[in-house]
Coordinates of C-alpha atoms in Angstrom, one line a residue:
M1 CA 151.3 203.8 147.1
K2 CA 150.9 207.6 147.2
A3 CA 151.9 207.9 143.5
L4 CA 149.2 205.3 142.6
L5 CA 146.5 207.1 144.6
A6 CA 147.4 210.3 142.8
V7 CA 146.3 208.8 139.5
P8 CA 142.5 209.2 139.1
A9 CA 142.4 206.1 136.7
V10 CA 143.8 203.9 139.5
V11 CA 141.5 205.3 142.2
K12 CA 138.5 204.8 139.9
R13 CA 139.5 201.2 139.2
L14 CA 140.1 200.5 142.9
G15 CA 136.7 202.0 143.8
V16 CA 138.1 204.1 146.6
P17 CA 135.9 207.0 147.6
D18 CA 137.5 210.4 146.6
K19 CA 137.2 211.8 150.1
D20 CA 139.3 208.8 151.4
V21 CA 141.9 209.4 148.7
Q22 CA 142.2 213.1 149.4
L23 CA 142.7 212.4 153.1
A24 CA 145.3 209.7 152.4
L25 CA 147.3 212.0 150.1
R26 CA 147.5 214.7 152.8
D27 CA 148.0 212.5 155.9
E28 CA 150.5 209.7 156.2
D29 CA 148.6 208.0 159.0
K30 CA 145.4 208.0 156.8
L31 CA 147.5 206.7 153.9
H32 CA 148.7 203.7 156.0
Q33 CA 145.2 203.1 157.3
L34 CA 143.8 203.0 153.7
V35 CA 146.5 200.9 152.0
G36 CA 147.0 198.6 154.9
T37 CA 143.5 197.2 154.9
P38 CA 142.9 193.7 153.4
R39 CA 140.1 195.2 151.3
F40 CA 142.5 197.6 149.6
A41 CA 145.0 194.8 148.9
E42 CA 142.3 192.6 147.4
Q43 CA 141.0 195.5 145.3
L44 CA 144.6 196.2 144.0
T45 CA 144.9 192.6 142.8
H46 CA 142.0 193.4 140.3
V47 CA 143.7 196.4 138.8
N48 CA 145.6 195.8 135.6
L49 CA 148.7 197.7 136.5
V50 CA 150.2 197.3 132.9
D51 CA 147.2 199.3 131.6
V52 CA 147.7 201.9 134.3
V53 CA 151.4 202.3 133.6
A54 CA 150.7 202.4 129.8
D55 CA 148.4 205.4 130.5
H56 CA 150.7 207.0 133.1
P57 CA 154.3 206.1 132.3
W58 CA 155.6 208.6 134.9
L59 CA 154.7 206.1 137.6
L60 CA 157.6 204.0 136.5
T61 CA 160.0 206.9 136.7
K62 CA 158.9 207.4 140.4
I63 CA 160.2 203.9 141.2
G64 CA 163.3 204.2 139.0
I65 CA 162.3 202.2 135.9
D66 CA 162.7 203.6 132.4
P67 CA 159.2 204.1 130.9
K68 CA 160.7 202.9 127.5
L69 CA 160.5 199.4 129.1
I70 CA 156.7 199.4 129.0
T71 CA 156.6 200.8 125.5
G72 CA 158.8 198.0 124.3
L73 CA 156.7 195.3 126.1
L74 CA 153.5 196.7 124.7
A75 CA 154.9 196.8 121.2
M76 CA 155.5 193.0 121.4
R77 CA 152.6 190.8 120.5
P78 CA 151.5 188.3 123.2
P79 CA 152.8 185.2 121.4
E80 CA 156.1 186.9 120.9
L81 CA 156.3 188.0 124.5
S82 CA 155.4 184.6 125.9
D83 CA 158.0 182.9 123.6
R84 CA 160.7 185.3 124.9
L85 CA 159.7 185.1 128.6
S86 CA 158.5 181.5 129.1
F87 CA 160.6 179.1 131.0
S88 CA 159.6 175.5 131.8
F89 CA 161.1 172.2 132.4
T90 CA 160.2 168.8 133.8
L91 CA 162.0 167.3 136.8
P92 CA 162.2 163.6 137.7
K93 CA 159.8 162.2 140.4
E94 CA 162.8 161.9 142.8
A95 CA 163.3 165.6 142.8
H96 CA 160.2 166.4 144.9
D97 CA 162.4 168.4 147.4
L98 CA 164.4 170.3 144.8
R99 CA 164.5 174.0 145.3
L100 CA 165.7 176.6 142.8
R101 CA 167.2 179.9 144.0
D102 CA 168.8 182.9 142.4
V103 CA 167.4 182.1 138.9
R104 CA 168.9 184.5 136.4
V105 CA 169.6 185.0 132.7
E106 CA 173.2 185.2 131.7
K107 CA 174.9 185.5 128.4
N108 CA 175.2 181.8 127.9
G109 CA 171.7 180.9 129.2
I110 CA 169.6 180.5 132.4
V111 CA 171.5 179.9 135.6
A112 CA 170.1 178.8 138.9
T113 CA 171.4 177.6 142.3
V114 CA 169.8 174.2 143.1
F115 CA 169.2 172.8 146.5
S116 CA 167.9 169.4 147.3
T117 CA 167.4 166.7 150.0
G118 CA 168.0 163.1 149.1
L119 CA 169.0 163.8 145.4
T120 CA 172.5 164.5 144.3
V121 CA 172.8 167.4 141.9
G122 CA 175.7 169.3 140.4
K123 CA 179.3 168.2 140.2
G124 CA 178.9 165.4 142.7
S125 CA 176.2 163.6 140.7

């Protein structure tokens, strides 16, 4: 959070008064008071973090992500991006208690662990 507050563009979008930001950047207790409020969390949901990271790629480096990732994503056009990232399927009515866990992309496709109540899935079906 401290790294986000250090970016004037983020602070401006959040509408946090500058005096509060300066206090939070110098004092850990003030930082926790500021970012722990429901109002701050609600304001943060309205900030387009993709735009912020595009303007300030060093933020990604702070959390261990290569900034080239955002460059690659921004270079893709929205239809291209959604085609590559979309995943949907239809389940039968009987699968109302079906749960997917550990969904991941592997070399041969998308793999997930499936849990269910009252519906046989997997090798036993």
